[in-house]
XYZ file of C-alpha atoms in Angstrom:
401
model
C -59.126 68.544 -25.081
C -55.383 69.014 -25.088
C -53.222 66.492 -23.297
C -49.887 67.344 -21.774
C -46.802 65.465 -22.890
C -44.954 63.640 -20.144
C -41.415 62.725 -21.204
C -40.358 59.163 -20.401
C -36.993 58.397 -18.797
C -34.372 57.702 -21.435
C -32.730 54.359 -22.079
C -29.039 54.678 -22.881
C -27.307 51.711 -24.517
C -23.564 51.389 -24.124
C -21.016 48.779 -25.157
C -17.646 50.202 -24.064
C -16.086 51.430 -20.827
C -15.712 54.946 -22.270
C -19.373 55.080 -23.266
C -20.375 54.012 -19.757
C -18.302 56.746 -18.107
C -19.768 59.364 -20.455
C -23.293 58.148 -19.650
C -22.623 58.319 -15.897
C -21.263 61.848 -16.270
C -24.260 63.138 -18.247
C -27.385 61.500 -16.764
C -29.925 63.862 -15.238
C -31.944 61.296 -13.261
C -34.377 58.512 -14.012
C -32.440 57.029 -16.933
C -31.610 53.352 -17.468
C -28.136 52.559 -18.770
C -28.146 49.169 -20.517
C -24.775 47.448 -20.782
C -23.927 45.116 -23.640
C -22.073 41.949 -22.557
C -18.400 42.548 -21.879
C -15.814 43.769 -19.383
C -16.119 47.431 -18.401
C -12.952 47.523 -16.299
C -12.701 49.968 -13.396
C -15.861 52.041 -12.987
C -15.851 55.340 -11.053
C -18.853 57.410 -9.931
C -17.821 60.611 -8.148
C -19.669 63.856 -7.384
C -22.852 62.593 -9.112
C -26.050 63.232 -7.179
C -29.331 62.570 -8.974
C -32.790 62.995 -7.480
C -34.400 60.163 -9.494
C -32.625 56.836 -9.465
C -30.397 55.959 -12.408
C -30.331 52.208 -13.111
C -27.214 50.567 -14.555
C -28.187 47.142 -15.850
C -26.978 44.274 -18.029
C -28.856 44.311 -21.333
C -28.664 40.519 -21.682
C -29.648 38.608 -18.503
C -27.831 35.512 -19.780
C -24.552 37.374 -20.363
C -23.905 39.824 -17.544
C -21.700 42.853 -17.939
C -18.637 42.682 -15.689
C -16.902 45.361 -13.625
C -13.385 44.662 -12.383
C -13.673 47.393 -9.778
C -16.418 49.822 -8.701
C -15.788 53.027 -6.735
C -18.602 55.375 -5.647
C -17.715 58.572 -3.776
C -19.858 61.555 -2.761
C -22.689 60.426 -5.020
C -26.363 59.487 -4.687
C -29.162 57.798 -6.567
C -27.686 54.814 -8.439
C -28.981 51.251 -8.751
C -26.967 48.332 -10.161
C -28.989 45.469 -11.585
C -27.749 42.049 -12.759
C -24.066 43.018 -12.896
C -20.999 40.876 -12.146
C -18.311 42.581 -10.053
C -15.254 40.410 -10.310
C -11.527 40.505 -10.691
C -8.576 38.408 -9.629
C -6.396 40.102 -7.022
C -3.172 41.483 -8.436
C 0.183 40.321 -7.176
C 0.962 41.998 -3.852
C -2.559 43.356 -3.254
C -3.722 43.095 0.359
C -6.578 40.748 1.170
C -8.562 43.708 2.546
C -8.783 45.292 -0.911
C -12.480 45.725 -1.836
C -13.908 44.970 -5.256
C -16.571 47.605 -4.553
C -16.041 50.647 -2.316
C -18.727 53.186 -1.408
C -17.905 56.292 0.626
C -19.782 59.464 1.581
C -22.726 58.448 -0.597
C -26.438 57.686 -0.309
C -29.293 55.893 -2.045
C -27.103 53.226 -3.637
C -28.628 49.796 -4.302
C -27.562 46.473 -5.770
C -30.113 43.976 -7.084
C -29.106 40.588 -8.490
C -25.432 41.538 -8.430
C -22.729 38.869 -8.189
C -19.681 39.857 -6.131
C -17.060 37.161 -6.570
C -13.344 36.576 -6.302
C -10.933 34.399 -8.224
C -13.069 31.218 -8.207
C -9.862 29.193 -7.992
C -11.279 27.292 -4.974
C -9.128 29.357 -2.593
C -10.761 32.302 -0.795
C -7.501 33.005 1.046
C -6.161 34.947 -1.950
C -9.235 37.143 -2.424
C -10.337 40.538 -1.115
C -13.595 42.051 0.138
C -16.703 41.956 -1.999
C -18.161 45.260 -0.776
C -16.990 47.957 1.609
C -19.212 50.874 2.655
C -18.075 53.799 4.807
C -19.784 56.967 6.065
C -22.887 56.606 3.917
C -26.671 56.387 4.092
C -29.345 54.118 2.606
C -27.269 51.368 1.017
C -29.040 48.131 0.045
C -28.025 44.787 -1.437
C -30.785 42.313 -2.296
C -31.037 39.014 -4.169
C -27.282 39.060 -4.774
C -24.401 36.653 -4.250
C -21.044 36.888 -2.515
C -18.676 34.050 -3.437
C -15.008 33.264 -2.768
C -14.009 36.388 -0.863
C -12.178 37.329 2.313
C -15.231 39.222 3.653
C -18.529 39.369 1.818
C -19.452 42.906 2.906
C -18.260 45.321 5.577
C -20.047 48.499 6.694
C -18.893 51.254 9.046
C -20.651 54.494 9.982
C -23.679 53.769 7.810
C -27.325 54.584 8.540
C -30.014 52.762 6.593
C -28.712 49.302 5.648
C -30.607 46.518 3.920
C -28.966 43.160 3.164
C -31.744 40.776 2.175
C -32.204 37.591 0.197
C -28.496 37.144 -0.543
C -26.358 34.013 -0.825
C -22.910 33.984 0.817
C -20.638 31.024 0.123
C -16.960 30.055 0.143
C -15.845 33.114 2.116
C -13.649 33.589 5.164
C -16.124 35.925 6.851
C -19.681 36.976 6.011
C -21.079 40.441 6.852
C -19.277 42.823 9.251
C -20.734 45.991 10.804
C -19.444 48.837 12.975
C -21.295 52.026 13.942
C -24.334 51.013 11.883
C -27.886 52.191 12.537
C -31.329 51.283 11.218
C -30.166 48.050 9.606
C -32.084 45.010 8.376
C -30.198 41.769 7.675
C -32.820 39.295 6.521
C -33.369 36.087 4.539
C -29.692 35.580 3.711
C -28.187 32.118 3.279
C -24.632 31.441 4.488
C -22.675 28.250 3.780
C -19.257 26.846 2.878
C -17.061 29.116 5.025
C -13.271 28.677 4.835
C -11.633 30.770 7.590
C -7.871 31.298 7.674
C -7.405 30.940 11.416
C -3.621 31.239 11.173
C -4.111 34.731 9.704
C -6.292 35.741 12.651
C -9.722 35.422 11.060
C -12.634 35.899 13.454
C -15.025 34.029 11.240
C -18.712 34.869 11.678
C -21.691 34.914 9.361
C -22.946 38.206 10.856
C -20.683 40.270 13.127
C -21.066 43.631 14.882
C -18.163 45.322 16.692
C -17.170 48.729 18.067
C -13.383 48.563 18.415
C -11.726 51.696 17.037
C -14.929 53.396 15.859
C -16.000 55.080 19.137
C -19.628 54.179 18.538
C -22.001 51.274 18.946
C -24.681 50.107 16.528
C -28.414 50.532 17.088
C -31.883 49.706 15.781
C -30.845 46.500 14.056
C -33.103 43.665 12.874
C -31.530 40.266 12.099
C -34.224 37.846 10.959
C -34.967 34.787 8.817
C -31.324 33.986 8.032
C -30.019 30.438 7.462
C -26.416 29.926 8.607
C -25.356 26.430 7.538
C -21.626 26.362 8.180
C -21.230 22.808 9.436
C -17.860 21.671 10.779
C -15.399 24.171 9.373
C -13.018 25.484 11.991
C -15.578 27.101 14.256
C -17.307 29.723 12.136
C -19.764 31.503 14.426
C -23.296 32.539 13.620
C -24.495 35.937 14.877
C -21.849 37.694 16.964
C -22.633 41.130 18.438
C -19.873 42.405 20.706
C -18.766 45.737 22.152
C -15.009 45.255 22.530
C -14.584 48.869 23.647
C -16.098 48.927 27.152
C -16.858 52.670 27.139
C -20.535 52.781 28.214
C -21.239 55.373 25.517
C -20.281 52.905 22.783
C -22.570 50.012 23.688
C -24.911 48.458 21.123
C -28.630 49.102 21.601
C -32.009 47.888 20.377
C -31.317 44.619 18.553
C -33.962 42.193 17.305
C -32.708 38.680 16.482
C -35.623 36.485 15.406
C -36.220 33.302 13.391
C -32.623 32.539 12.457
C -31.112 29.084 11.930
C -27.531 28.146 12.820
C -26.078 24.686 12.150
C -22.405 24.449 13.088
C -19.865 23.785 15.816
C -18.895 27.216 17.164
C -19.820 27.984 20.753
C -20.924 31.429 19.552
C -24.114 30.387 17.798
C -25.737 33.664 18.833
C -23.721 35.976 21.106
C -24.704 39.355 22.526
C -22.046 41.193 24.508
C -22.258 44.820 25.557
C -25.828 45.121 24.286
C -28.722 47.007 25.886
C -32.334 46.155 24.993
C -32.630 43.162 22.710
C -35.142 40.523 21.675
C -33.846 37.044 20.789
C -36.790 34.904 19.762
C -37.662 31.841 17.711
C -34.110 30.943 16.695
C -32.743 27.413 16.251
C -29.149 26.445 17.067
C -28.107 22.891 16.163
C -24.830 21.020 16.333
C -23.434 19.891 12.984
C -22.476 16.241 12.400
C -18.995 15.461 13.702
C -18.701 18.728 15.619
C -16.479 19.138 18.676
C -18.609 21.795 20.382
C -22.266 22.624 20.807
C -23.423 26.127 19.812
C -24.927 28.364 22.478
C -26.916 31.515 22.987
C -24.497 33.633 25.034
C -25.556 36.775 26.903
C -22.640 38.588 28.523
C -22.568 42.135 29.889
C -26.086 42.709 28.546
C -29.174 44.426 29.949
C -32.891 44.058 29.256
C -32.755 41.078 26.910
C -35.873 39.013 26.221
C -34.954 35.507 25.018
C -37.902 33.258 24.251
C -39.021 30.333 22.075
C -35.472 29.460 21.020
C -34.220 25.896 20.426
C -30.610 25.474 21.559
C -28.159 23.131 23.307
C -26.801 25.770 25.701
C -27.823 29.145 27.113
C -24.987 30.921 28.907
C -25.363 34.111 30.954
C -22.267 35.976 32.160
C -22.822 39.356 33.799
C -26.253 39.591 32.208
C -28.757 41.863 33.964
C -32.505 42.054 33.813
C -33.094 39.421 31.141
C -36.353 37.527 30.723
C -36.013 33.902 29.563
C -39.180 31.991 28.672
C -40.279 28.972 26.622
C -36.793 28.042 25.378
C -36.284 24.408 24.364
C -33.129 22.660 25.558
C -31.969 20.433 22.700
C -29.438 17.661 23.315
C -25.894 18.805 24.094
C -22.797 16.627 24.108
C -21.194 17.929 27.292
C -24.099 17.540 29.716
C -25.843 14.616 28.001
C -29.294 16.080 28.411
C -32.020 17.755 26.426
C -34.449 16.798 23.667
C -32.752 14.778 20.923
C -32.370 16.157 17.396
C -34.120 13.114 15.953
C -37.202 13.725 18.047
C -37.356 17.382 17.039
C -36.351 17.390 13.391
C -35.587 13.883 12.181
C -32.182 12.508 11.099
C -31.952 14.722 7.987
C -31.305 17.770 10.175
C -28.052 16.515 11.674
C -25.958 18.445 9.191
C -26.076 15.888 6.376
C -28.037 18.338 4.224
C -28.180 22.065 3.523
C -31.934 21.931 3.037
C -33.315 24.738 5.196
C -36.802 23.235 5.296
C -35.477 20.085 6.979
C -34.977 22.047 10.183
C -38.708 22.570 10.652
C -39.897 21.311 14.023
C -41.993 18.122 13.856
C -45.691 18.481 14.503
C -46.809 17.012 17.799
C -43.628 17.864 19.712
C -43.561 20.117 22.722
C -41.513 22.644 20.757
C -44.144 22.749 18.007
C -46.904 23.204 20.573
C -45.382 26.447 21.848
C -44.197 27.603 18.405
C -40.505 27.456 19.265
C -37.629 27.523 16.840
C -36.888 28.584 13.296
C -39.629 28.521 10.671
C -38.528 28.431 7.031
C -39.722 31.346 4.902
C -39.679 31.920 1.165
C -36.831 33.894 -0.379
C -33.865 32.800 1.734
C -30.849 33.281 -0.524
C -30.507 34.439 -4.123
C -32.167 31.694 -6.140
C -31.191 33.079 -9.536
C -27.419 32.971 -9.065
C -25.630 31.368 -12.000
C -21.970 31.848 -12.849
C -21.803 29.135 -15.503
C -21.437 31.596 -18.357
C -18.456 33.300 -16.716
C -16.178 30.391 -15.870
C -14.413 30.293 -19.252
C -13.391 33.952 -19.064
C -12.389 33.587 -15.411
C -10.167 30.635 -16.244
C -8.487 32.667 -18.971
C -7.900 35.540 -16.553
C -6.388 33.248 -13.926
C -3.929 31.806 -16.457
C -2.270 35.242 -16.727
C -1.741 35.722 -12.980
C 1.836 35.072 -11.866
């Protein structure tokens, strides 16, 4: 009996920037491009649309290939796996310059990718890690954003997944405008360093509508740990419609099982939002903080807020909300509420970044009703390791004027 031959997707091995560009220009779909260790400079993918995903991957997991700059335009069907995207900003470059820019593209994914800036312990001289505009189905999972102005910013994008990532030493986390069908889940945020004098509105997760003439919709924000501590008031989850046009309001948001430990009043804020569920979140005040975080509902309609643990719940112009089984934890201003020690124990006062320490104690009233954040596996990119890159980064920094 004759058997038909099924060709297997090709593996293409490259070791130079020119070889990589030739491979990108000639793939038909389904291939894997393996990159030898080294610096591949500025990488451009333009007018390349493949039906079967092409994977671009480091050949040696202990020695990642590095891109200084990645631009993808009017293309579809590419996955980047275990790549470093890093360069030091040039003299005179604006701090909104992205290391990676995707426009008018679809089906682009990043897995285990490290987006990082100068690593000179100063995120104020770095640009954006990732910028995505007018695109569809863009995902980033198990990746890291470190020492950047903004980790990632999306506008006019449908189909967003940001999951299992670590964000640290940035001025702002993830920003979104005119985004639909988005999932932001199991990300870990810590070590923010906002430049307030430069006008930073520092948030871990921020949605806005100013200047885009459109709100965001069908968004799920779940299982994120935002451990910013006392750092100039970095907020947690901030969803606001600055443009008051009723056609540009945000709609259909689900904010569940998130943890915020910090000192910004805006622990979780919904403003100009219609139809939302805010459930099972924990907001705690970091050690030495000046302010207690709050769940703030302003100019919202049809919000269900239940089983949250928080110092304050503020409603301003909120209509038709249902508030049930929320636990009032101790707040400094009103001197009332359940104490942190009774809920979590002393380790959860901000002296640790251990997510599991914020689990509610068994036997408490909060535990009995199932209130508050529950730690889940896979929060943050556990495999992140830049140790093998520091020598080359140091050499690069020595040449910057």
